[in-house]
Each structure stands twice: as C-alpha cells, then as structure tokens.
PDB file of C-alpha atoms in Angstrom:
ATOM      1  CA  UNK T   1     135.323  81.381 118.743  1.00 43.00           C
ATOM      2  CA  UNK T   2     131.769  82.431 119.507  1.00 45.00           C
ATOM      3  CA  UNK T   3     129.568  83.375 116.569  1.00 48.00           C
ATOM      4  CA  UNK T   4     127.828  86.246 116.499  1.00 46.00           C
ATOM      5  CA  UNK T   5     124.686  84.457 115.470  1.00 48.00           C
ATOM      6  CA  UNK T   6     124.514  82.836 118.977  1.00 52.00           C
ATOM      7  CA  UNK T   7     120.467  84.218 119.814  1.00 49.00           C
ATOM      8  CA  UNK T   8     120.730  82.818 123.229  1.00 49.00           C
ATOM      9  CA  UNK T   9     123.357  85.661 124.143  1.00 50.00           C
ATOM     10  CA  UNK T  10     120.951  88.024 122.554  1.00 49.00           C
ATOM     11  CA  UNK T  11     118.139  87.316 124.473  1.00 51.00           C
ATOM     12  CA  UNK T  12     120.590  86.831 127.871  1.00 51.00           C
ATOM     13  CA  UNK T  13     121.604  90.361 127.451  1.00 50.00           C
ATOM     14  CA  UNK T  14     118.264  91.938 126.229  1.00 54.00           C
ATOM     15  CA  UNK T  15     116.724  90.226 129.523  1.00 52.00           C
ATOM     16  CA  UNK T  16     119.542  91.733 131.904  1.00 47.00           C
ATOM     17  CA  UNK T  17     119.399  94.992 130.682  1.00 51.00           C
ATOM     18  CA  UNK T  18     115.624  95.127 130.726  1.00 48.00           C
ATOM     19  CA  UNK T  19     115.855  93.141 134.709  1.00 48.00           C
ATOM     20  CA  UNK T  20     117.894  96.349 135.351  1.00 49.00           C
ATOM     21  CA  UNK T  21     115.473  98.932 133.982  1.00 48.00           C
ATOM     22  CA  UNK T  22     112.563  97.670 135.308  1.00 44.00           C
ATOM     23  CA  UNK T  23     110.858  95.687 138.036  1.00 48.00           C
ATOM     24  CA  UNK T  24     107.151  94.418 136.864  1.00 70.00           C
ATOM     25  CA  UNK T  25     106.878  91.620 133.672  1.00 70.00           C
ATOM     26  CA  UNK T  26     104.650  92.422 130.814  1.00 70.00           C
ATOM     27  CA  UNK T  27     101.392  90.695 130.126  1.00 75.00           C
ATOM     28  CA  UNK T  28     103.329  88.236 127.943  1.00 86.00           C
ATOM     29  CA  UNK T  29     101.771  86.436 124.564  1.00 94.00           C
ATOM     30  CA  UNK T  30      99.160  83.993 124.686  1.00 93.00           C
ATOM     31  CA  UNK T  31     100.203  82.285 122.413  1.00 94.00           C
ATOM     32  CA  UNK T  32     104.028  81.700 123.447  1.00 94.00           C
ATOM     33  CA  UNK T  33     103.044  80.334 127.001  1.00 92.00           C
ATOM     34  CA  UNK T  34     105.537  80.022 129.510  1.00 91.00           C
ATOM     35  CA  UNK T  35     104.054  75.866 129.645  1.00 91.00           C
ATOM     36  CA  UNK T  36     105.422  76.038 125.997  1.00 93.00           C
ATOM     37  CA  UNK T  37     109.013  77.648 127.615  1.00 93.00           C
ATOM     38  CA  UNK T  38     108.686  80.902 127.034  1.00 95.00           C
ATOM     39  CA  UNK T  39     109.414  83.620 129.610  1.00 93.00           C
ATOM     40  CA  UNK T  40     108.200  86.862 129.866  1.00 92.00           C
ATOM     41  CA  UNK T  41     110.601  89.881 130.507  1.00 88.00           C
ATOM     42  CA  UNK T  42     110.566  92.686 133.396  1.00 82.00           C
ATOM     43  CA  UNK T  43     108.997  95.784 131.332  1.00 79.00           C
ATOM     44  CA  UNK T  44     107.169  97.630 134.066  1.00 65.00           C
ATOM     45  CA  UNK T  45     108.076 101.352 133.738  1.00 59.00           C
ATOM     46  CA  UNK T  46     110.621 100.605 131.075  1.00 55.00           C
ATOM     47  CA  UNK T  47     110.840 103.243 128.668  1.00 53.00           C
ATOM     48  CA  UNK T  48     114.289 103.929 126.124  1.00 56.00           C
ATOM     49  CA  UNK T  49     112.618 107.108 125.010  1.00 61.00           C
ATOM     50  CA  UNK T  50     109.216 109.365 125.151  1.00 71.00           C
ATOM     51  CA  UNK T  51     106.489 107.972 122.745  1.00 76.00           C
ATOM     52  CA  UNK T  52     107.915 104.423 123.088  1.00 81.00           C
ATOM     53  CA  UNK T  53     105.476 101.694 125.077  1.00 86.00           C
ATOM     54  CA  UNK T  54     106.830  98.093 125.167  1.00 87.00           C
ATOM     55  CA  UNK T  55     103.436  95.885 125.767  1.00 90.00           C
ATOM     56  CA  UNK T  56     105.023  92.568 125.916  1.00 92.00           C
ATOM     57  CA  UNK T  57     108.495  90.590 125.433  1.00 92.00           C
ATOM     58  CA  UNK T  58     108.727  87.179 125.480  1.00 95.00           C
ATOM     59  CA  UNK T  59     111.820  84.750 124.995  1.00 94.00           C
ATOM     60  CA  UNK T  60     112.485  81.062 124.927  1.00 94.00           C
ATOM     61  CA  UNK T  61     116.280  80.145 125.685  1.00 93.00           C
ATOM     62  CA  UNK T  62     117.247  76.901 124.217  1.00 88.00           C
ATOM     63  CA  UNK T  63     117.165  74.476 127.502  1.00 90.00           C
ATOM     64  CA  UNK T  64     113.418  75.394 127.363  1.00 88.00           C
ATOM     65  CA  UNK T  65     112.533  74.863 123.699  1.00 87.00           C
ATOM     66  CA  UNK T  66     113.650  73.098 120.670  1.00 84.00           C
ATOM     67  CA  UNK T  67     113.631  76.238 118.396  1.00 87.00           C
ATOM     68  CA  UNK T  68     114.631  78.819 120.694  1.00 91.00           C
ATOM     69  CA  UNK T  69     113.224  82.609 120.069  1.00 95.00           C
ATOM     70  CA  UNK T  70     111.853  86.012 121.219  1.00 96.00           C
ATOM     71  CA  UNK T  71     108.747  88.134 120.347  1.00 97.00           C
ATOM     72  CA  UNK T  72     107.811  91.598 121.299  1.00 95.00           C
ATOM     73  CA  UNK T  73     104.990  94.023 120.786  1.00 95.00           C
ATOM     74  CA  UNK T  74     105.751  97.537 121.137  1.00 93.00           C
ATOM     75  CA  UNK T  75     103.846 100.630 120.172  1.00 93.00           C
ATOM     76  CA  UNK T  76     104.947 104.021 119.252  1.00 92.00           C
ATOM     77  CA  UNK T  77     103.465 107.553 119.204  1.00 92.00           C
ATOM     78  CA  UNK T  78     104.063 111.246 117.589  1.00 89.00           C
ATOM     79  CA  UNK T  79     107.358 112.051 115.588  1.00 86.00           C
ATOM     80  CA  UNK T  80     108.890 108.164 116.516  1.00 84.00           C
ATOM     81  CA  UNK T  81     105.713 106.564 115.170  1.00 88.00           C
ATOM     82  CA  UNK T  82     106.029 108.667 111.569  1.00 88.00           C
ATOM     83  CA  UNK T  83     109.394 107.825 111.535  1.00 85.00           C
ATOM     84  CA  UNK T  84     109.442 104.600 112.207  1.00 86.00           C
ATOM     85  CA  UNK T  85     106.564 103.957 109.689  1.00 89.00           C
ATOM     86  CA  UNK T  86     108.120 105.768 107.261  1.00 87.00           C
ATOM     87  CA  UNK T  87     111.718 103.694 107.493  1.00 85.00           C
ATOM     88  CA  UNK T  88     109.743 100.105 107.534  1.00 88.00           C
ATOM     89  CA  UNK T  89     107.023 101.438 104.526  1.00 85.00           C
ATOM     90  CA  UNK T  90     109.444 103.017 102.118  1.00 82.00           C
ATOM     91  CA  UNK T  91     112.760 101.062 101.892  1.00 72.00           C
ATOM     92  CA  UNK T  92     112.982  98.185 104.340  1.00 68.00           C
ATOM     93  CA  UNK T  93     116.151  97.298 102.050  1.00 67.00           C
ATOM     94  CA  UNK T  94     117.581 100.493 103.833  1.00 68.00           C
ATOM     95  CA  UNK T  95     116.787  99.165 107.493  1.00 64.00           C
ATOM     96  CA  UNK T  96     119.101  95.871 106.573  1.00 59.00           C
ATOM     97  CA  UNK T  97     121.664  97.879 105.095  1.00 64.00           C
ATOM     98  CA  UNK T  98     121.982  99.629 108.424  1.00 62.00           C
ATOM     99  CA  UNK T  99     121.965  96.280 110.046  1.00 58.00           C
ATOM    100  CA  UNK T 100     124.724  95.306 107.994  1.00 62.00           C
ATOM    101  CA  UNK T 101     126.472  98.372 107.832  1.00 68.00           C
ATOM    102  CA  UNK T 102     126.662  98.664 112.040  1.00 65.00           C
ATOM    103  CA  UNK T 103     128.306  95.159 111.804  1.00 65.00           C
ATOM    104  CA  UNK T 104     130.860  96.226 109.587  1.00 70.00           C
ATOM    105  CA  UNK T 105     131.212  98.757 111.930  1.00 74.00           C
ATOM    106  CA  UNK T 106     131.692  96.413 115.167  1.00 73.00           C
ATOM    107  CA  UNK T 107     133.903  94.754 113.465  1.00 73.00           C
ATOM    108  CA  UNK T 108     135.819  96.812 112.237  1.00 77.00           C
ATOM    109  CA  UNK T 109     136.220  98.059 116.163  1.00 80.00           C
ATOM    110  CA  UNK T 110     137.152  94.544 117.096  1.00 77.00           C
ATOM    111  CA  UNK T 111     139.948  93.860 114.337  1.00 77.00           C
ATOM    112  CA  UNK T 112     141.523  97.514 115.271  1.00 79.00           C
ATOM    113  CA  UNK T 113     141.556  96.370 119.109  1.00 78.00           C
ATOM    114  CA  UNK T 114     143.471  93.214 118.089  1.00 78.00           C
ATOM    115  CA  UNK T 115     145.747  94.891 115.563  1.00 71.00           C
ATOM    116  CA  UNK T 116     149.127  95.278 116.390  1.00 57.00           C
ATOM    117  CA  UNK T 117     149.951  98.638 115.901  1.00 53.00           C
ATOM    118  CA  UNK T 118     153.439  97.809 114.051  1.00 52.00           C
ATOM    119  CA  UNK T 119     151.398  95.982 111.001  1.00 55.00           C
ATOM    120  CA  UNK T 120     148.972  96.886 108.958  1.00 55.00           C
ATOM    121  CA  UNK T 121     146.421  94.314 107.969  1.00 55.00           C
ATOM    122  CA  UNK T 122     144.323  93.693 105.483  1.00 63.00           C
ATOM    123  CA  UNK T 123     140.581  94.145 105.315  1.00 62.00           C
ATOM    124  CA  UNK T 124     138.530  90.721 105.575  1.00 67.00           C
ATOM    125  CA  UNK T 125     135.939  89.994 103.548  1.00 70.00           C
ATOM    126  CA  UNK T 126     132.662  90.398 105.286  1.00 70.00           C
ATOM    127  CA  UNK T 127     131.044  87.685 107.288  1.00 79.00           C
ATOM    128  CA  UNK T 128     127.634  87.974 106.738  1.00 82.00           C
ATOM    129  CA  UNK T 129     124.783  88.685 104.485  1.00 83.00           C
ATOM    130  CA  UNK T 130     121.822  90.483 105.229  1.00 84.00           C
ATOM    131  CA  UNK T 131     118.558  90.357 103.123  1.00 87.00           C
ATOM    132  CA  UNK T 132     115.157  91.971 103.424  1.00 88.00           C
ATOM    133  CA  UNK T 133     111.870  90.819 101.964  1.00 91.00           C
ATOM    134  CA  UNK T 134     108.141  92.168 102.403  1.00 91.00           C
ATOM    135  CA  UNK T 135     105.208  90.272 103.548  1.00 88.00           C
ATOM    136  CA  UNK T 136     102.101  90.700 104.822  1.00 81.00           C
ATOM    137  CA  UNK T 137      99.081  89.323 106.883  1.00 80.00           C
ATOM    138  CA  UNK T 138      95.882  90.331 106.930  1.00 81.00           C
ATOM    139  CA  UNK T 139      95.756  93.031 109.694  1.00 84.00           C
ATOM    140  CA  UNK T 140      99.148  94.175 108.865  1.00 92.00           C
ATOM    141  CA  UNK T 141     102.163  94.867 106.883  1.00 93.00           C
ATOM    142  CA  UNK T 142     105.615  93.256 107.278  1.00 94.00           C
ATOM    143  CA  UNK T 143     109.246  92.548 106.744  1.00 93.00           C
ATOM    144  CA  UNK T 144     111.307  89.914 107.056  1.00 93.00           C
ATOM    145  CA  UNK T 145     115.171  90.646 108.132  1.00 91.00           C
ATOM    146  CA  UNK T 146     117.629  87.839 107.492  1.00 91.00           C
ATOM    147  CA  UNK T 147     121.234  87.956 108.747  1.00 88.00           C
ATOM    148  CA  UNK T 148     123.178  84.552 107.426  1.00 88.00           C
ATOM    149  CA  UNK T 149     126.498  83.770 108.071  1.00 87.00           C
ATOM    150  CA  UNK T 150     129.252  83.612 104.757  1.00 87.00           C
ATOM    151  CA  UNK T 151     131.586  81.472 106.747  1.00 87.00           C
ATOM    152  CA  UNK T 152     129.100  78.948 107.699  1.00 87.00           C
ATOM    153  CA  UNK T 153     126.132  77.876 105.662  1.00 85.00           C
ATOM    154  CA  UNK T 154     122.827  77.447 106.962  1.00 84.00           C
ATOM    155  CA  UNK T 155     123.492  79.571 109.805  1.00 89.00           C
ATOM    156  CA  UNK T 156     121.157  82.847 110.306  1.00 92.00           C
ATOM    157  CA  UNK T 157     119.651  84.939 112.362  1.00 92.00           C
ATOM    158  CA  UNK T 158     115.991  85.924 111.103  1.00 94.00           C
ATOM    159  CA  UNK T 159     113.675  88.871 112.633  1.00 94.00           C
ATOM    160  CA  UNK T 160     110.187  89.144 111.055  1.00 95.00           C
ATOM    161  CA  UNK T 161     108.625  92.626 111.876  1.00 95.00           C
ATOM    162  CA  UNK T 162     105.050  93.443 111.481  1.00 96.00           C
ATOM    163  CA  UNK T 163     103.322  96.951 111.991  1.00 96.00           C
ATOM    164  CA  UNK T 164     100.364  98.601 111.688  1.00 95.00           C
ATOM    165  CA  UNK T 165      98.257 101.233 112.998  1.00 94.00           C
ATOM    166  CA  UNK T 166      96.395 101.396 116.290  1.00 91.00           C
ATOM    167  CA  UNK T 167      94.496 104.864 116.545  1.00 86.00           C
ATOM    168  CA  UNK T 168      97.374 107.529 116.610  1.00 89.00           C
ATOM    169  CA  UNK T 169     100.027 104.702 117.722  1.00 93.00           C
ATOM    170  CA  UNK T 170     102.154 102.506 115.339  1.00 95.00           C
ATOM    171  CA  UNK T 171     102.042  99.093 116.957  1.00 96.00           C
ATOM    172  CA  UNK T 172     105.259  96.661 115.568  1.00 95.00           C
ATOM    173  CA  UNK T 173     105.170  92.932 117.023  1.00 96.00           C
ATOM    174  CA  UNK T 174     108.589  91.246 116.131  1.00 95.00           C
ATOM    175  CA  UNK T 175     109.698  87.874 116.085  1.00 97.00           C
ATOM    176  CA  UNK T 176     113.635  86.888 116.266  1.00 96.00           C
ATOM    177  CA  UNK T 177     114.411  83.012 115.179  1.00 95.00           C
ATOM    178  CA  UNK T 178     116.760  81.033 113.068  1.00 92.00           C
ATOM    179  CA  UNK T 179     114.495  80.225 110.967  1.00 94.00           C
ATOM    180  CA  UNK T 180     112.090  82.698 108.637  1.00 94.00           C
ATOM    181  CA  UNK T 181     109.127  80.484 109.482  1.00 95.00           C
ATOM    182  CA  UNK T 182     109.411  80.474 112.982  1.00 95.00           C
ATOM    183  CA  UNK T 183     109.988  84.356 113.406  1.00 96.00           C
ATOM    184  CA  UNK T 184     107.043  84.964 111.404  1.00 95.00           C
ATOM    185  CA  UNK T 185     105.056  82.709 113.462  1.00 95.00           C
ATOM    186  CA  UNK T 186     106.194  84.164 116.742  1.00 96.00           C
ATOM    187  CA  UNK T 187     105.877  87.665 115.112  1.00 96.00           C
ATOM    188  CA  UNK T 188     102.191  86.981 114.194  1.00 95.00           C
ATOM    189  CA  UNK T 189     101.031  85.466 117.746  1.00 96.00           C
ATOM    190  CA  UNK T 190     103.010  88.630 118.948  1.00 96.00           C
ATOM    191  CA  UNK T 191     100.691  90.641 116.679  1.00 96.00           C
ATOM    192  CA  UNK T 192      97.328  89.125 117.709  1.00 95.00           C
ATOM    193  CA  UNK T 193      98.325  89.513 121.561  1.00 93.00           C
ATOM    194  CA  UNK T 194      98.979  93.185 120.712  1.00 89.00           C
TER     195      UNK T 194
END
C-alpha cells in the first residue's frame, strides 16, 4: 500500500505537470544548489492564474539527497495577494483544516470507488493529523503546516510557509520536508533567494 506521505510522488507529479506547462527553468535558489542535488523546475511562462508569478521551484528527490525536499518562491498581486494574506495572517489554523478537510474528502472518494455497492461500510477513523503553528524570521512572517500520519508514528509531511510584502506583491517562499526543521530551512533560503 503506498502512503500518502510518499514526498517523492509529490514532487514527481508537481515536476510533470509544470514540464508540461512550461518550457524555460526558473533561476533556482542559491542556496539549494543543484551540486547539493537539487533541481530546478521548468517555470518559464507558467502561470495557474492572473496575478500569480512563480520565481523559483526547486526539488531534491531522494537518490540525490539524504533528506529529500522542495522550495518555492512565488509572488502574488491585486485581489489574490489580499486574499492570500488575509487566509495565512488571520487563522492559519483554518488553512490546515482545509488541508485536512480535502483529505477526508479524497478519501472518502477512494473508499466509495472500492465499496461494493451491496454493503454498506463503516466510516474509518481518519488517518492523519494536521497541525499549524506560527513563526517568524526577521524579514517575514510564517507558518508551519504539519500533516503526520495516525497509523504510523513518526511519519509526516511538513510545509513551512513564509510571506511578506514586496511593494504591491505578496511574496510566499515555501519549504516541503519531513521534518519541521528542514522545511523551515529550505523555506528560509527560498526566502532570501526571493
């Protein structure tokens, strides 16, 4: 059974889906140097919506590095920008309930797929846990997202998000690890290649 905490699938998919939207790599991070085993991503031209400008995305797949990972800087402008402050300033707590709510969802999706029509099953406990704490450095606010596993302890997913503002643009760097300390790491070399 694959877990849904596997990171390397993550990244696979992010990085196939971005090959296919775009055809230029981003300036990457100086600090997560493809000599360390990172790799940058194609996002020439890639846009998911107006206002929306990814600047770098980086990811290390687990032949490459011992602690596998992926960091991003994006910036946003106009009505996404306010928005997006506003959901990561007033109740991050909110953003992982979403998170956790949307894999409820998905698997809920999954178990009616495999159901056989003819019985009815029960509901299963959840799987994970997701919590949400604040931190911050000195240029800039953040969060720190972690998704751990119920069924099997010590296994998480963690994404530390920081965000500030840049002029009229709301810059976010992120950094997705198992571990809290290395997302926040990645996320703050992401944030001072911004």
């Amino acid at each position: 059974m694959r877990s849904r905490f596997h990171v390397t699938a993550l990244f696979a998919a992010g990085a196939l889906l971005l090959a296919g939207c775009a055809n230029q790599f981003g300036a990457g991070i100086a600090e997560l140097p493809a000599s360390a085993g990172w790799h940058r991503l194609p996002i020439g031209s890639w846009v998911l919506n107006e206002g929306l400008e990814a600047r770098a995305m980086v990811f290390c797949p687990r032949e490459s590095c011992v602690q596998q990972g992926f960091a991003a800087v994006i910036a946003l402008e106009g009505e996404q920008a306010r928005d997006m402050e506003r959901a990561l300033s007033e109740s991050p707590a909110r953003l992982g309930e979403a998170f956790a709510r949307q894999a409820a969802a998905k698997a809920a999706e999954r178990r009616k797929a495999q159901r056989n029509p003819k019985k009815n099953a029960e509901p299963k406990a959840p799987r994970s846990a997701t919590d949400v704490a604040r931190f911050d450095s000195a240029e800039a606010r953040g969060i720190l997202v972690t998704i751990r596993s119920l069924d099997t302890p010590g296994r998480q997913a963690v994404t530390a998000i920081l965000y500030g503002r840049e002029a009229n643009r709301l810059v976010v760097a992120l950094g997705v690890s198992d571990t809290a300390e290395a997302a926040r790491r990645d996320a703050e070399a992401a944030w001072r290649s911004r």
